[in-house]
Amino acid sequence: MSSLFISDLHLHAGAPAVSEQARRLLDEFAPRFQNLFILGDFVEYWLGDDAADGSLSDVFDALKNLSASGTRIFLMHGNRDFLLGEGFADSIGATLVSDDQYLIDDEGLRILLLHGDTLCTDDTAYQALRVMLRDPEWQADFLSKSIGERLAAANQLRETSREKTLEKSAAIMDVNQQSVEAALRDSGTHLMIHGHTHRPQTHRFELDGKTASRVVLGDWNANGAFIATLENAEITLQHWPAGEEAV
């Protein structure tokens, strides 16, 4: 089956041009594929299914229309939108992928899908924060607060994250190669697709005597993003709309 892979749209009210690019992709390009996989950070932040951003309704409607037309949509959590719930997924006709990793067999290929933050194991401070944010008790307590309280807490977390990011080297925020290889071995495959790092590229390396590939998706801006397609058993990293070439 043909599949389309995107991630890191980071949609929010302050970036209408990005939302428009996303809507165009969903209306004009995605319908040719049987599957759409959104590999995390679909939105900049998510305060709960009861606090959906109304400014993104055009994108949500485009997802509903895409699902109704027959394309299956799979929505994975990222580090920004880990509170996306079944209710929202159902409302747009998507399947919520709550696991950190998702293994698919498509076009004769076995592919490991993930957001990518779990591979950045050199960033121990982030990994510790991630454990807290993914804890069911922490999430239940957060979602029990008013929307205003949640927004204030989310803004504080984002500001702290920005400050910490400025203190970190670029290398520490990229994936750890040993973690990549371990994830592939555990999944019994030599192919993965992920986002998170905003460093679109196809990396090839040797793993246990065979060539392995790690396809990294790009983050979105007003000009679109690097996405991946799977057609005729071939994965292609490309810019949408066309105009830039991937390496």
PDB file of C-alpha atoms in Angstrom:
ATOM      1  CA  MET A   1       0.000   0.000   0.000  1.00  0.00           C
ATOM      2  CA  SER A   2       1.218   3.517  -0.712  1.00  0.00           C
ATOM      3  CA  SER A   3       1.952   5.692   2.309  1.00  0.00           C
ATOM      4  CA  LEU A   4       2.761   9.306   3.128  1.00  0.00           C
ATOM      5  CA  PHE A   5       4.835  10.268   6.188  1.00  0.00           C
ATOM      6  CA  ILE A   6       4.900  13.735   7.769  1.00  0.00           C
ATOM      7  CA  SER A   7       5.877  15.149  11.155  1.00  0.00           C
ATOM      8  CA  ASP A   8       6.669  18.299  13.099  1.00  0.00           C
ATOM      9  CA  LEU A   9       4.021  20.587  11.677  1.00  0.00           C
ATOM     10  CA  HIS A  10       3.879  22.432  15.029  1.00  0.00           C
ATOM     11  CA  LEU A  11       0.553  23.976  14.049  1.00  0.00           C
ATOM     12  CA  HIS A  12      -0.684  26.912  16.120  1.00  0.00           C
ATOM     13  CA  ALA A  13      -2.723  30.075  15.729  1.00  0.00           C
ATOM     14  CA  GLY A  14       0.359  32.221  15.215  1.00  0.00           C
ATOM     15  CA  ALA A  15       1.472  30.406  12.055  1.00  0.00           C
ATOM     16  CA  PRO A  16      -1.461  30.542   9.603  1.00  0.00           C
ATOM     17  CA  ALA A  17       0.813  30.080   6.570  1.00  0.00           C
ATOM     18  CA  VAL A  18       1.951  26.710   7.897  1.00  0.00           C
ATOM     19  CA  SER A  19      -1.641  25.667   8.511  1.00  0.00           C
ATOM     20  CA  GLU A  20      -2.464  26.623   4.924  1.00  0.00           C
ATOM     21  CA  GLN A  21       0.398  24.501   3.585  1.00  0.00           C
ATOM     22  CA  ALA A  22      -0.818  21.585   5.692  1.00  0.00           C
ATOM     23  CA  ARG A  23      -4.370  21.999   4.420  1.00  0.00           C
ATOM     24  CA  ARG A  24      -3.126  22.076   0.830  1.00  0.00           C
ATOM     25  CA  LEU A  25      -1.144  18.883   1.299  1.00  0.00           C
ATOM     26  CA  LEU A  26      -4.145  17.131   2.842  1.00  0.00           C
ATOM     27  CA  ASP A  27      -6.466  18.309   0.055  1.00  0.00           C
ATOM     28  CA  GLU A  28      -4.182  18.077  -2.975  1.00  0.00           C
ATOM     29  CA  PHE A  29      -1.463  15.492  -2.325  1.00  0.00           C
ATOM     30  CA  ALA A  30      -2.444  13.110   0.469  1.00  0.00           C
ATOM     31  CA  PRO A  31      -5.538  11.608  -1.262  1.00  0.00           C
ATOM     32  CA  ARG A  32      -3.317   9.662  -3.676  1.00  0.00           C
ATOM     33  CA  PHE A  33      -2.008   7.585  -0.751  1.00  0.00           C
ATOM     34  CA  GLN A  34      -3.709   4.766   1.093  1.00  0.00           C
ATOM     35  CA  ASN A  35      -2.097   5.680   4.418  1.00  0.00           C
ATOM     36  CA  LEU A  36      -1.039   8.914   6.093  1.00  0.00           C
ATOM     37  CA  PHE A  37       1.287   8.665   9.082  1.00  0.00           C
ATOM     38  CA  ILE A  38       1.719  11.796  11.222  1.00  0.00           C
ATOM     39  CA  LEU A  39       4.793  11.056  13.327  1.00  0.00           C
ATOM     40  CA  GLY A  40       4.352  13.499  16.174  1.00  0.00           C
ATOM     41  CA  ASP A  41       4.281  17.234  16.901  1.00  0.00           C
ATOM     42  CA  PHE A  42       1.255  17.739  14.696  1.00  0.00           C
ATOM     43  CA  VAL A  43       0.525  20.809  16.823  1.00  0.00           C
ATOM     44  CA  GLU A  44       2.830  23.106  18.793  1.00  0.00           C
ATOM     45  CA  TYR A  45       1.133  22.105  22.039  1.00  0.00           C
ATOM     46  CA  TRP A  46      -2.001  20.261  23.110  1.00  0.00           C
ATOM     47  CA  LEU A  47      -3.716  21.067  26.381  1.00  0.00           C
ATOM     48  CA  GLY A  48      -6.270  18.266  26.144  1.00  0.00           C
ATOM     49  CA  ASP A  49      -9.035  17.189  23.796  1.00  0.00           C
ATOM     50  CA  ASP A  50     -11.385  19.620  25.540  1.00  0.00           C
ATOM     51  CA  ALA A  51      -9.144  22.536  24.570  1.00  0.00           C
ATOM     52  CA  ALA A  52      -8.646  22.053  20.832  1.00  0.00           C
ATOM     53  CA  ASP A  53      -7.401  25.145  19.005  1.00  0.00           C
ATOM     54  CA  GLY A  54     -10.324  26.468  16.962  1.00  0.00           C
ATOM     55  CA  SER A  55      -7.965  28.348  14.645  1.00  0.00           C
ATOM     56  CA  LEU A  56      -6.894  24.983  13.225  1.00  0.00           C
ATOM     57  CA  SER A  57     -10.412  23.904  12.245  1.00  0.00           C
ATOM     58  CA  ASP A  58      -9.632  24.041   8.505  1.00  0.00           C
ATOM     59  CA  VAL A  59      -6.810  21.531   8.971  1.00  0.00           C
ATOM     60  CA  PHE A  60      -8.966  19.326  11.182  1.00  0.00           C
ATOM     61  CA  ASP A  61     -11.726  19.404   8.547  1.00  0.00           C
ATOM     62  CA  ALA A  62      -9.207  18.494   5.840  1.00  0.00           C
ATOM     63  CA  LEU A  63      -8.170  15.467   7.896  1.00  0.00           C
ATOM     64  CA  LYS A  64     -11.811  14.439   8.290  1.00  0.00           C
ATOM     65  CA  ASN A  65     -12.360  14.730   4.542  1.00  0.00           C
ATOM     66  CA  LEU A  66      -9.207  12.754   3.810  1.00  0.00           C
ATOM     67  CA  SER A  67     -10.308   9.970   6.135  1.00  0.00           C
ATOM     68  CA  ALA A  68     -13.799   9.956   4.635  1.00  0.00           C
ATOM     69  CA  SER A  69     -12.283   9.609   1.160  1.00  0.00           C
ATOM     70  CA  GLY A  70     -10.613   6.343   2.170  1.00  0.00           C
ATOM     71  CA  THR A  71      -7.093   7.276   3.280  1.00  0.00           C
ATOM     72  CA  ARG A  72      -6.241   5.746   6.641  1.00  0.00           C
ATOM     73  CA  ILE A  73      -4.708   8.248   9.072  1.00  0.00           C
ATOM     74  CA  PHE A  74      -2.369   7.275  11.906  1.00  0.00           C
ATOM     75  CA  LEU A  75      -1.553   9.912  14.517  1.00  0.00           C
ATOM     76  CA  MET A  76       1.505   9.449  16.741  1.00  0.00           C
ATOM     77  CA  HIS A  77       2.401  11.457  19.823  1.00  0.00           C
ATOM     78  CA  GLY A  78       5.364  13.830  19.748  1.00  0.00           C
ATOM     79  CA  ASN A  79       7.079  15.723  22.524  1.00  0.00           C
ATOM     80  CA  ARG A  80       4.722  18.685  22.032  1.00  0.00           C
ATOM     81  CA  ASP A  81       1.370  16.940  21.597  1.00  0.00           C
ATOM     82  CA  PHE A  82       1.628  13.889  23.855  1.00  0.00           C
ATOM     83  CA  LEU A  83      -1.780  14.711  25.371  1.00  0.00           C
ATOM     84  CA  LEU A  84      -3.643  14.087  22.115  1.00  0.00           C
ATOM     85  CA  GLY A  85      -6.401  11.653  23.016  1.00  0.00           C
ATOM     86  CA  GLU A  86      -8.670   9.070  21.472  1.00  0.00           C
ATOM     87  CA  GLY A  87     -11.508  11.580  21.414  1.00  0.00           C
ATOM     88  CA  PHE A  88      -9.697  13.942  19.089  1.00  0.00           C
ATOM     89  CA  ALA A  89      -8.370  11.111  16.938  1.00  0.00           C
ATOM     90  CA  ASP A  90     -11.888   9.742  16.536  1.00  0.00           C
ATOM     91  CA  SER A  91     -13.204  13.191  15.623  1.00  0.00           C
ATOM     92  CA  ILE A  92     -10.895  13.404  12.594  1.00  0.00           C
ATOM     93  CA  GLY A  93     -11.194   9.747  11.632  1.00  0.00           C
ATOM     94  CA  ALA A  94      -7.670   8.829  12.712  1.00  0.00           C
ATOM     95  CA  THR A  95      -6.112   5.965  14.643  1.00  0.00           C
ATOM     96  CA  LEU A  96      -4.118   7.184  17.645  1.00  0.00           C
ATOM     97  CA  VAL A  97      -0.736   5.472  18.031  1.00  0.00           C
ATOM     98  CA  SER A  98       0.071   5.727  21.725  1.00  0.00           C
ATOM     99  CA  ASP A  99       3.210   3.567  21.661  1.00  0.00           C
ATOM    100  CA  ASP A 100       6.617   5.210  21.254  1.00  0.00           C
ATOM    101  CA  GLN A 101       7.365   2.943  18.296  1.00  0.00           C
ATOM    102  CA  TYR A 102       5.119   1.561  15.578  1.00  0.00           C
ATOM    103  CA  LEU A 103       6.214  -1.219  13.251  1.00  0.00           C
ATOM    104  CA  ILE A 104       4.532  -1.575   9.871  1.00  0.00           C
ATOM    105  CA  ASP A 105       4.847  -3.936   6.923  1.00  0.00           C
ATOM    106  CA  ASP A 106       4.100  -1.987   3.775  1.00  0.00           C
ATOM    107  CA  GLU A 107       5.014  -2.530   0.121  1.00  0.00           C
ATOM    108  CA  GLY A 108       7.100  -5.510   1.211  1.00  0.00           C
ATOM    109  CA  LEU A 109       9.144  -3.359   3.588  1.00  0.00           C
ATOM    110  CA  ARG A 110       9.300  -3.641   7.369  1.00  0.00           C
ATOM    111  CA  ILE A 111       9.530  -0.082   8.691  1.00  0.00           C
ATOM    112  CA  LEU A 112       9.977   1.196  12.242  1.00  0.00           C
ATOM    113  CA  LEU A 113       8.125   4.477  12.792  1.00  0.00           C
ATOM    114  CA  LEU A 114       8.693   6.781  15.740  1.00  0.00           C
ATOM    115  CA  HIS A 115       8.688  10.456  16.611  1.00  0.00           C
ATOM    116  CA  GLY A 116      12.401  10.348  17.312  1.00  0.00           C
ATOM    117  CA  ASP A 117      12.842  11.930  20.728  1.00  0.00           C
ATOM    118  CA  THR A 118      13.418   8.551  22.381  1.00  0.00           C
ATOM    119  CA  LEU A 119      16.555   8.187  20.251  1.00  0.00           C
ATOM    120  CA  CYS A 120      18.122  11.374  21.660  1.00  0.00           C
ATOM    121  CA  THR A 121      19.514   9.547  24.669  1.00  0.00           C
ATOM    122  CA  ASP A 122      22.568  11.794  25.067  1.00  0.00           C
ATOM    123  CA  ASP A 123      20.192  14.523  26.260  1.00  0.00           C
ATOM    124  CA  THR A 124      19.675  13.027  29.704  1.00  0.00           C
ATOM    125  CA  ALA A 125      17.911  16.110  31.081  1.00  0.00           C
ATOM    126  CA  TYR A 126      15.265  15.906  28.356  1.00  0.00           C
ATOM    127  CA  GLN A 127      14.817  12.168  28.844  1.00  0.00           C
ATOM    128  CA  ALA A 128      14.191  12.714  32.570  1.00  0.00           C
ATOM    129  CA  LEU A 129      11.596  15.387  31.765  1.00  0.00           C
ATOM    130  CA  ARG A 130       9.997  13.073  29.232  1.00  0.00           C
ATOM    131  CA  VAL A 131       9.521  10.375  31.862  1.00  0.00           C
ATOM    132  CA  MET A 132       7.641  12.861  34.051  1.00  0.00           C
ATOM    133  CA  LEU A 133       5.458  14.214  31.240  1.00  0.00           C
ATOM    134  CA  ARG A 134       4.476  10.741  30.048  1.00  0.00           C
ATOM    135  CA  ASP A 135       3.570   9.530  33.542  1.00  0.00           C
ATOM    136  CA  PRO A 136      -0.189   8.750  33.642  1.00  0.00           C
ATOM    137  CA  GLU A 137      -0.571  10.283  37.116  1.00  0.00           C
ATOM    138  CA  TRP A 138       1.101  13.523  36.035  1.00  0.00           C
ATOM    139  CA  GLN A 139      -1.100  13.689  32.946  1.00  0.00           C
ATOM    140  CA  ALA A 140      -4.282  13.017  34.916  1.00  0.00           C
ATOM    141  CA  ASP A 141      -3.396  15.782  37.373  1.00  0.00           C
ATOM    142  CA  PHE A 142      -2.586  18.199  34.537  1.00  0.00           C
ATOM    143  CA  LEU A 143      -5.832  17.473  32.689  1.00  0.00           C
ATOM    144  CA  SER A 144      -7.836  17.983  35.895  1.00  0.00           C
ATOM    145  CA  LYS A 145      -6.817  21.655  35.970  1.00  0.00           C
ATOM    146  CA  SER A 146      -8.716  24.446  34.259  1.00  0.00           C
ATOM    147  CA  ILE A 147      -7.764  25.277  30.682  1.00  0.00           C
ATOM    148  CA  GLY A 148      -6.279  28.563  31.876  1.00  0.00           C
ATOM    149  CA  GLU A 149      -4.098  26.789  34.417  1.00  0.00           C
ATOM    150  CA  ARG A 150      -2.997  24.273  31.802  1.00  0.00           C
ATOM    151  CA  LEU A 151      -2.080  27.047  29.383  1.00  0.00           C
ATOM    152  CA  ALA A 152       0.011  28.820  32.004  1.00  0.00           C
ATOM    153  CA  ALA A 153       1.809  25.590  32.889  1.00  0.00           C
ATOM    154  CA  ALA A 154       2.420  24.767  29.218  1.00  0.00           C
ATOM    155  CA  ASN A 155       3.847  28.236  28.554  1.00  0.00           C
ATOM    156  CA  GLN A 156       6.190  27.839  31.504  1.00  0.00           C
ATOM    157  CA  LEU A 157       7.361  24.442  30.261  1.00  0.00           C
ATOM    158  CA  ARG A 158       7.966  25.812  26.773  1.00  0.00           C
ATOM    159  CA  GLU A 159       9.941  28.793  28.086  1.00  0.00           C
ATOM    160  CA  THR A 160      12.074  26.522  30.257  1.00  0.00           C
ATOM    161  CA  SER A 161      12.628  24.254  27.258  1.00  0.00           C
ATOM    162  CA  ARG A 162      13.767  27.210  25.113  1.00  0.00           C
ATOM    163  CA  GLU A 163      16.240  28.305  27.780  1.00  0.00           C
ATOM    164  CA  LYS A 164      17.644  24.807  28.198  1.00  0.00           C
ATOM    165  CA  THR A 165      17.927  24.318  24.435  1.00  0.00           C
ATOM    166  CA  LEU A 166      20.115  27.410  24.137  1.00  0.00           C
ATOM    167  CA  GLU A 167      22.524  25.832  26.621  1.00  0.00           C
ATOM    168  CA  LYS A 168      22.835  22.533  24.745  1.00  0.00           C
ATOM    169  CA  SER A 169      25.113  21.616  21.871  1.00  0.00           C
ATOM    170  CA  ALA A 170      23.595  20.626  18.541  1.00  0.00           C
ATOM    171  CA  ALA A 171      25.128  17.171  18.848  1.00  0.00           C
ATOM    172  CA  ILE A 172      23.488  16.359  22.170  1.00  0.00           C
ATOM    173  CA  MET A 173      20.051  17.091  20.701  1.00  0.00           C
ATOM    174  CA  ASP A 174      20.519  14.711  17.777  1.00  0.00           C
ATOM    175  CA  VAL A 175      19.932  10.965  17.884  1.00  0.00           C
ATOM    176  CA  ASN A 176      22.394   8.575  19.466  1.00  0.00           C
ATOM    177  CA  GLN A 177      23.617   6.070  16.873  1.00  0.00           C
ATOM    178  CA  GLN A 178      23.751   3.208  19.373  1.00  0.00           C
ATOM    179  CA  SER A 179      20.129   3.893  20.326  1.00  0.00           C
ATOM    180  CA  VAL A 180      19.179   3.873  16.642  1.00  0.00           C
ATOM    181  CA  GLU A 181      20.856   0.525  16.080  1.00  0.00           C
ATOM    182  CA  ALA A 182      19.326  -0.970  19.233  1.00  0.00           C
ATOM    183  CA  ALA A 183      15.826   0.104  18.171  1.00  0.00           C
ATOM    184  CA  LEU A 184      16.294  -1.451  14.733  1.00  0.00           C
ATOM    185  CA  ARG A 185      17.622  -4.704  16.162  1.00  0.00           C
ATOM    186  CA  ASP A 186      14.795  -4.945  18.684  1.00  0.00           C
ATOM    187  CA  SER A 187      12.270  -4.467  15.868  1.00  0.00           C
ATOM    188  CA  GLY A 188      13.936  -6.892  13.484  1.00  0.00           C
ATOM    189  CA  THR A 189      14.308  -4.373  10.677  1.00  0.00           C
ATOM    190  CA  HIS A 190      16.903  -2.225   8.930  1.00  0.00           C
ATOM    191  CA  LEU A 191      14.647   0.724   8.100  1.00  0.00           C
ATOM    192  CA  MET A 192      13.217   3.527  10.228  1.00  0.00           C
ATOM    193  CA  ILE A 193      11.453   6.829   9.636  1.00  0.00           C
ATOM    194  CA  HIS A 194      11.285   9.547  12.282  1.00  0.00           C
ATOM    195  CA  GLY A 195      11.045  13.281  12.858  1.00  0.00           C
ATOM    196  CA  HIS A 196      11.773  15.437  15.928  1.00  0.00           C
ATOM    197  CA  THR A 197      15.316  16.592  15.131  1.00  0.00           C
ATOM    198  CA  HIS A 198      14.307  18.844  12.208  1.00  0.00           C
ATOM    199  CA  ARG A 199      17.316  17.575  10.232  1.00  0.00           C
ATOM    200  CA  PRO A 200      15.831  15.999   7.085  1.00  0.00           C
ATOM    201  CA  GLN A 201      18.151  13.507   5.477  1.00  0.00           C
ATOM    202  CA  THR A 202      18.445   9.831   4.603  1.00  0.00           C
ATOM    203  CA  HIS A 203      21.245   8.204   6.589  1.00  0.00           C
ATOM    204  CA  ARG A 204      22.644   4.857   5.441  1.00  0.00           C
ATOM    205  CA  PHE A 205      24.961   2.705   7.532  1.00  0.00           C
ATOM    206  CA  GLU A 206      25.920  -0.908   8.056  1.00  0.00           C
ATOM    207  CA  LEU A 207      24.051  -2.892  10.686  1.00  0.00           C
ATOM    208  CA  ASP A 208      24.947  -6.523  11.303  1.00  0.00           C
ATOM    209  CA  GLY A 209      26.313  -6.957   7.807  1.00  0.00           C
ATOM    210  CA  LYS A 210      23.401  -5.292   6.007  1.00  0.00           C
ATOM    211  CA  THR A 211      22.693  -1.749   4.851  1.00  0.00           C
ATOM    212  CA  ALA A 212      20.313   0.084   7.174  1.00  0.00           C
ATOM    213  CA  SER A 213      18.500   3.347   6.454  1.00  0.00           C
ATOM    214  CA  ARG A 214      17.238   6.088   8.752  1.00  0.00           C
ATOM    215  CA  VAL A 215      14.932   8.571   7.039  1.00  0.00           C
ATOM    216  CA  VAL A 216      14.526  11.857   8.923  1.00  0.00           C
ATOM    217  CA  LEU A 217      11.528  14.074   8.166  1.00  0.00           C
ATOM    218  CA  GLY A 218      11.630  17.868   8.323  1.00  0.00           C
ATOM    219  CA  ASP A 219       9.779  20.481  10.329  1.00  0.00           C
ATOM    220  CA  TRP A 220       7.249  22.705   8.595  1.00  0.00           C
ATOM    221  CA  ASN A 221       7.365  26.388   7.724  1.00  0.00           C
ATOM    222  CA  ALA A 222       5.509  28.694   5.347  1.00  0.00           C
ATOM    223  CA  ASN A 223       7.248  27.019   2.396  1.00  0.00           C
ATOM    224  CA  GLY A 224       6.230  23.479   3.348  1.00  0.00           C
ATOM    225  CA  ALA A 225       8.490  20.688   4.579  1.00  0.00           C
ATOM    226  CA  PHE A 226      10.479  17.597   3.765  1.00  0.00           C
ATOM    227  CA  ILE A 227       8.140  14.605   3.779  1.00  0.00           C
ATOM    228  CA  ALA A 228       8.545  10.955   2.817  1.00  0.00           C
ATOM    229  CA  THR A 229       6.519   8.793   0.468  1.00  0.00           C
ATOM    230  CA  LEU A 230       6.380   5.053  -0.003  1.00  0.00           C
ATOM    231  CA  GLU A 231       5.331   3.896  -3.453  1.00  0.00           C
ATOM    232  CA  ASN A 232       6.293   0.770  -5.376  1.00  0.00           C
ATOM    233  CA  ALA A 233       8.459  -0.406  -2.463  1.00  0.00           C
ATOM    234  CA  GLU A 234      10.602   2.748  -2.623  1.00  0.00           C
ATOM    235  CA  ILE A 235      10.877   5.425   0.057  1.00  0.00           C
ATOM    236  CA  THR A 236      11.538   8.941  -1.214  1.00  0.00           C
ATOM    237  CA  LEU A 237      12.408  11.937   0.950  1.00  0.00           C
ATOM    238  CA  GLN A 238      11.193  15.022  -0.867  1.00  0.00           C
ATOM    239  CA  HIS A 239      10.155  18.588  -0.299  1.00  0.00           C
ATOM    240  CA  TRP A 240       6.492  19.491  -0.521  1.00  0.00           C
ATOM    241  CA  PRO A 241       5.624  21.556  -2.430  1.00  0.00           C
ATOM    242  CA  ALA A 242       8.348  20.632  -4.900  1.00  0.00           C
ATOM    243  CA  GLY A 243      11.326  22.914  -5.107  1.00  0.00           C
ATOM    244  CA  GLU A 244      14.020  21.531  -2.834  1.00  0.00           C
ATOM    245  CA  GLU A 245      15.905  18.267  -3.078  1.00  0.00           C
ATOM    246  CA  ALA A 246      16.703  15.971  -0.176  1.00  0.00           C
ATOM    247  CA  VAL A 247      20.043  14.316   0.383  1.00  0.00           C
TER     248      VAL A 247
END
